[in-house]
Structure formats: structure tokens, C-alpha cells
Amino acid sequence: MKELLDIVRKLSFVRVGGSTQEKKAAEFIMEEINHAVREAGQESIRREYMNFKIPDAKVSKCSVQAGGRKIPSVPYLCSGNIDRECELVYLDGASEIDFAGVGDLDGKAVLLNQLTDDDVYKRLVEHHASAFMVLQGKYYFSEEEASLYGRRLREHFTRNGVIPGFVITAADALWLIQEEVSKVRLTLEQEEMESQSQNISAVIEGTDLKEESIVLTAHYDSVPVGLGSWDNATGMAALLEIFRHFARNPARRTLRFLWCGSEEIGLLGSKAYVEENKELLDKIGFCFNFDMCGTALGTNQIFVTGEKELQTFAEQYCKISSYSADIKVCVHSSDSAPFCDKEIPALGLSRGTSTAEIHTIHDLLPTLSEKEMRKNAAFAVRLISDVADAAVLPVKKGMSKEMREELDKYFHRKKDKAED
């Protein structure tokens, strides 16, 4: 029996979407799939790379200078270029009230605590901000501990306009404000381009209900810091273990396994799959997603996205299976979301912990447990088997009104609809 943590260990390296390292990870996964196929004697299982293009940028210069110091920084990719001195403006919560008092921001760089809200970015554009900076980490973090890394400026921001962006440490942001530094010299030079990412697909045809199918997803890319061991080498390894089981024991329904690329930069792999395989969506009745599992300390989690009956099903199934899990009804910010957006109900199987951190230098192997990974995978196999072999799928396709509103909000459509 192959050790799951050995698989996680081999995939524990930085593998950013569109990079040669992501491709290396994809090739490793395909090797494991092919090995499982040979072991099961099921060479008829279809497996393939599914390539797609992603927005990217090549950065030649990135610099923040203030108060006679060069401040460590990383850029927002695809956010344009700048080379000028700007007046520094800090806007507490970046609320409508905060913006109301600053007037025109041309020639000014705005320091933000965070950038997650479309409204905040739209206000930056409307007030003609020349640049923005976002702080990261805690004031007592070193540059390394703050885990600075370049993010792509997402399309839902750039559709309002493009503003050069930077990320700096909380410690440097605090220094700028407490020292009342009034000017910053910002340089960002980048060339936008496209890179190639890839999904890995393997399809196990059903025995007698083969026209109906279930999709099973896990992303294998990482952010540029840490090793991505928990997020999401564990989910990738769990999905491989589940694949090995069903390669030997096909279910009644067709199982579509999908290891997604470029999840960390906007679910780009799963979005590409949904967009390029529209003819399959009517036949997919259910989605299982695996994003982080196997921590030694923590709690099992199930993310429910669908109608009310899906929540009831998950709750009752856990009781029947003696599986302790925190059940959350929400849009899981992972690769199941694009499928849910097409009315396909989903369960996200995960394991959370307060003893580890993702998207930082601390996403490493020591917090993980072979025993817990096996428990998570075993429960998933049992659940998927029962759903895939059921006479009728336990829940119907579709989203509740509340979940549809959450999906519209998640995919940044709520205000668009209101404006229409």
C-alpha cells in the first residue's frame, strides 16, 4: 500500500499556475495515474492533459522607496506600470466615507489593509488613484515570515480599470504611518503575457449507469511561498487514492477525476474545464472536491453547496458513518464552485486546523498525519461509492435561492445584475 504522505512529500515544492514546476507536478500526477491503471489492469481508462491559457506577466522592475529606505515589496501582476513619486494616503477601512474625504487621488498612492472588495477597487479607479499598496502579515513578522508573494490582479478588478499595485509587510506599513512618511517612490515595470496551465483528467466509465456521471476535483498548484504540502498536495494525494480504488472497483456511474491547475489564481483550471466541456454538464449530477486534508490536529469539514436536502443528506450520512465533521453550508472557495455555478450540487471534503497556515512559508509537512489522511480518504471512498452506486442520486441538481445569490456574489455578478 502506497504511503499517502510519500506522495505529498514528492509534490511538496512551489508549483505556481503556468510555471514549469506546475507542469512537473502534472507529469508526476499522470505517472501515478498510469501506474494505478496498470495495477488495476484497466488500460481502457481515458486519461489526458487538458491545456488552457492563463493571464500572466513578466516583471522586470519592482521597487518601493520611502524615507531614504528601500522597502521590500512584490507587485500585483497584470496591474500595469508606474515610475513616479507619489503622495502616500492611508485609508483606514477604505469605506465610502473614507474615500469621500480625500477627493481626487491622482498622483497619490493609497495604502490599504487589504484588497478583497470590488467596491474598494472601484473607488480607487473612480478617484483616479495612481497606485495602491496592500499590507501583509503582522507588525512583528520579518520579511520572510510575512510571506510576500506576487498576486495577479483578478479580472473582476481590472474590468473597472488598471492601477499599479504592490504588497509590503505590515511592519513596513506601520513604519510608514508612525513616521508620517508623506512620499513614496514607486517603480513597476511588467509585460503582460499568457502562460499555459493544465488539468489532468482520468475517466472511469460506469458499469450500467454510464451516461450519468460524477466529477471529483482537487487542485495541485500552489502559491509562490511555502511548499503547498497541506494546500493542496494532501487533496491531490487523497484524490489519487480514491482513483486507485475505483480503477479496481468501477462504480455504476461514470467518475470523472480532475486534478485542476491554477486554482490559486482564480479557479482557472476548473473554470476552463466547465467552459470547454459544456456538453457534459447536463450529465454530471454531483461534484466532490478535495482541498486540504490529513492534519494530525484539527476537525473534519464538509462544505455543502446546493439545496437544503444536500445539507440534510450530509448530516445524516455522517451520523450513519460515525464520521465527525463540521458541516458548513456555503460556496466553497475551491474548484467545486464553477460546477455549482452550473447547478451541480457539491460536497467539499476537507480537514481544518488552527495549528497550520496556508499561503505562507509555514505550509509544510510536519502538521500532517498518514493516519488522518487515510481516515479522510476512506470516508470519501465510502461516500462516493454509495452516491455513485445509488439507484437514484440522493439529491437533485440545482441551487437554493440563497445559494444562487451567494454564487452570484462569489463570482462578482450581484452588482452587475442590479445595474442591468
PDB file of C-alpha atoms in Angstrom, residues 149-253:
ATOM      1  CA  TYR A 149       4.322  36.961  -2.951  1.00  0.00           C
ATOM      2  CA  GLY A 150       3.054  38.488  -6.162  1.00  0.00           C
ATOM      3  CA  ARG A 151      -0.646  38.101  -6.882  1.00  0.00           C
ATOM      4  CA  ARG A 152      -2.423  38.518 -10.188  1.00  0.00           C
ATOM      5  CA  LEU A 153      -4.903  41.373 -10.241  1.00  0.00           C
ATOM      6  CA  ARG A 154      -8.140  39.489 -10.955  1.00  0.00           C
ATOM      7  CA  GLU A 155     -10.407  40.250 -13.902  1.00  0.00           C
ATOM      8  CA  HIS A 156     -13.276  41.387 -11.690  1.00  0.00           C
ATOM      9  CA  PHE A 157     -10.993  44.228 -10.553  1.00  0.00           C
ATOM     10  CA  THR A 158      -9.392  45.123 -13.882  1.00  0.00           C
ATOM     11  CA  ARG A 159     -12.740  45.415 -15.687  1.00  0.00           C
ATOM     12  CA  ASN A 160     -13.095  48.695 -13.772  1.00  0.00           C
ATOM     13  CA  GLY A 161      -9.629  49.859 -14.796  1.00  0.00           C
ATOM     14  CA  VAL A 162      -5.973  49.048 -14.155  1.00  0.00           C
ATOM     15  CA  ILE A 163      -3.999  50.563 -11.262  1.00  0.00           C
ATOM     16  CA  PRO A 164      -0.414  49.530 -10.397  1.00  0.00           C
ATOM     17  CA  GLY A 165      -0.349  47.584  -7.138  1.00  0.00           C
ATOM     18  CA  PHE A 166       2.244  46.495  -4.569  1.00  0.00           C
ATOM     19  CA  VAL A 167       2.319  44.323  -1.449  1.00  0.00           C
ATOM     20  CA  ILE A 168       4.514  45.306   1.517  1.00  0.00           C
ATOM     21  CA  THR A 169       4.933  43.915   5.022  1.00  0.00           C
ATOM     22  CA  ALA A 170       2.771  45.106   7.914  1.00  0.00           C
ATOM     23  CA  ALA A 171       5.966  46.112   9.713  1.00  0.00           C
ATOM     24  CA  ASP A 172       6.942  48.495   6.917  1.00  0.00           C
ATOM     25  CA  ALA A 173       3.389  49.785   6.591  1.00  0.00           C
ATOM     26  CA  LEU A 174       3.375  50.566  10.320  1.00  0.00           C
ATOM     27  CA  TRP A 175       6.687  52.364   9.999  1.00  0.00           C
ATOM     28  CA  LEU A 176       5.384  54.484   7.122  1.00  0.00           C
ATOM     29  CA  ILE A 177       2.363  55.605   9.131  1.00  0.00           C
ATOM     30  CA  GLN A 178       4.031  56.124  12.510  1.00  0.00           C
ATOM     31  CA  GLU A 179       6.897  58.077  10.948  1.00  0.00           C
ATOM     32  CA  GLU A 180       4.362  60.075   8.946  1.00  0.00           C
ATOM     33  CA  VAL A 181       6.217  59.428   5.704  1.00  0.00           C
ATOM     34  CA  SER A 182       4.477  61.567   3.097  1.00  0.00           C
ATOM     35  CA  LYS A 183       6.102  60.440  -0.169  1.00  0.00           C
ATOM     36  CA  VAL A 184       6.845  57.091  -1.783  1.00  0.00           C
ATOM     37  CA  ARG A 185       8.785  56.416  -4.953  1.00  0.00           C
ATOM     38  CA  LEU A 186       7.131  53.577  -6.872  1.00  0.00           C
ATOM     39  CA  THR A 187       8.548  51.660  -9.817  1.00  0.00           C
ATOM     40  CA  LEU A 188       6.801  48.776 -11.515  1.00  0.00           C
ATOM     41  CA  GLU A 189       7.669  47.569 -14.968  1.00  0.00           C
ATOM     42  CA  GLN A 190       5.957  44.453 -16.304  1.00  0.00           C
ATOM     43  CA  GLU A 191       4.904  42.964 -19.599  1.00  0.00           C
ATOM     44  CA  GLU A 192       1.620  41.110 -19.771  1.00  0.00           C
ATOM     45  CA  MET A 193       1.616  37.723 -21.463  1.00  0.00           C
ATOM     46  CA  GLU A 194      -0.121  34.347 -21.410  1.00  0.00           C
ATOM     47  CA  SER A 195       1.181  31.140 -19.882  1.00  0.00           C
ATOM     48  CA  GLN A 196      -0.035  27.597 -20.283  1.00  0.00           C
ATOM     49  CA  SER A 197      -1.511  25.618 -17.434  1.00  0.00           C
ATOM     50  CA  GLN A 198      -3.098  22.194 -17.496  1.00  0.00           C
ATOM     51  CA  ASN A 199      -5.708  19.997 -15.887  1.00  0.00           C
ATOM     52  CA  ILE A 200      -5.219  16.244 -15.648  1.00  0.00           C
ATOM     53  CA  SER A 201      -8.282  14.180 -16.448  1.00  0.00           C
ATOM     54  CA  ALA A 202      -8.994  10.475 -15.922  1.00  0.00           C
ATOM     55  CA  VAL A 203     -12.426   8.985 -16.658  1.00  0.00           C
ATOM     56  CA  ILE A 204     -13.586   5.669 -15.196  1.00  0.00           C
ATOM     57  CA  GLU A 205     -16.640   4.595 -17.172  1.00  0.00           C
ATOM     58  CA  GLY A 206     -19.643   3.407 -15.186  1.00  0.00           C
ATOM     59  CA  THR A 207     -20.830  -0.189 -15.307  1.00  0.00           C
ATOM     60  CA  ASP A 208     -24.546   0.262 -16.086  1.00  0.00           C
ATOM     61  CA  LEU A 209     -25.449   3.923 -15.489  1.00  0.00           C
ATOM     62  CA  LYS A 210     -22.535   5.197 -17.548  1.00  0.00           C
ATOM     63  CA  GLU A 211     -24.490   8.072 -19.104  1.00  0.00           C
ATOM     64  CA  GLU A 212     -24.744   9.662 -15.664  1.00  0.00           C
ATOM     65  CA  SER A 213     -21.525  10.954 -14.152  1.00  0.00           C
ATOM     66  CA  ILE A 214     -19.935  12.432 -11.052  1.00  0.00           C
ATOM     67  CA  VAL A 215     -16.953  14.782 -11.128  1.00  0.00           C
ATOM     68  CA  LEU A 216     -14.218  14.613  -8.477  1.00  0.00           C
ATOM     69  CA  THR A 217     -11.796  17.535  -8.221  1.00  0.00           C
ATOM     70  CA  ALA A 218      -8.640  18.633  -6.400  1.00  0.00           C
ATOM     71  CA  HIS A 219      -6.140  21.316  -7.346  1.00  0.00           C
ATOM     72  CA  TYR A 220      -2.426  20.604  -7.452  1.00  0.00           C
ATOM     73  CA  ASP A 221      -0.890  24.062  -7.925  1.00  0.00           C
ATOM     74  CA  SER A 222       0.408  26.215  -5.064  1.00  0.00           C
ATOM     75  CA  VAL A 223       1.153  29.821  -4.176  1.00  0.00           C
ATOM     76  CA  PRO A 224       4.770  31.021  -4.570  1.00  0.00           C
ATOM     77  CA  VAL A 225       5.675  30.611  -0.863  1.00  0.00           C
ATOM     78  CA  GLY A 226       5.837  27.518   1.336  1.00  0.00           C
ATOM     79  CA  LEU A 227       5.721  24.031  -0.136  1.00  0.00           C
ATOM     80  CA  GLY A 228       1.967  23.691  -0.543  1.00  0.00           C
ATOM     81  CA  SER A 229       2.002  20.429   1.404  1.00  0.00           C
ATOM     82  CA  TRP A 230      -1.361  20.895   3.097  1.00  0.00           C
ATOM     83  CA  ASP A 231      -2.786  23.166   0.386  1.00  0.00           C
ATOM     84  CA  ASN A 232      -3.166  21.126  -1.637  1.00  0.00           C
ATOM     85  CA  ALA A 233      -0.739  18.236  -2.053  1.00  0.00           C
ATOM     86  CA  THR A 234      -2.912  16.430   0.505  1.00  0.00           C
ATOM     87  CA  GLY A 235      -6.107  16.810  -1.528  1.00  0.00           C
ATOM     88  CA  MET A 236      -4.260  15.762  -4.674  1.00  0.00           C
ATOM     89  CA  ALA A 237      -2.920  12.643  -2.928  1.00  0.00           C
ATOM     90  CA  ALA A 238      -6.347  11.794  -1.491  1.00  0.00           C
ATOM     91  CA  LEU A 239      -7.880  12.002  -4.960  1.00  0.00           C
ATOM     92  CA  LEU A 240      -5.184   9.674  -6.295  1.00  0.00           C
ATOM     93  CA  GLU A 241      -6.011   7.165  -3.551  1.00  0.00           C
ATOM     94  CA  ILE A 242      -9.712   7.390  -4.415  1.00  0.00           C
ATOM     95  CA  PHE A 243      -8.856   6.939  -8.092  1.00  0.00           C
ATOM     96  CA  ARG A 244      -6.845   3.799  -7.300  1.00  0.00           C
ATOM     97  CA  HIS A 245      -9.851   2.320  -5.509  1.00  0.00           C
ATOM     98  CA  PHE A 246     -12.324   2.959  -8.309  1.00  0.00           C
ATOM     99  CA  ALA A 247      -9.883   1.869 -11.020  1.00  0.00           C
ATOM    100  CA  ARG A 248     -10.112  -1.569  -9.370  1.00  0.00           C
ATOM    101  CA  ASN A 249     -13.798  -1.238  -8.439  1.00  0.00           C
ATOM    102  CA  PRO A 250     -15.749   0.754 -11.064  1.00  0.00           C
ATOM    103  CA  ALA A 251     -18.997   2.324  -9.888  1.00  0.00           C
ATOM    104  CA  ARG A 252     -22.346   2.201 -11.640  1.00  0.00           C
ATOM    105  CA  ARG A 253     -21.983   5.821 -12.715  1.00  0.00           C
TER     106      ARG A 253
END
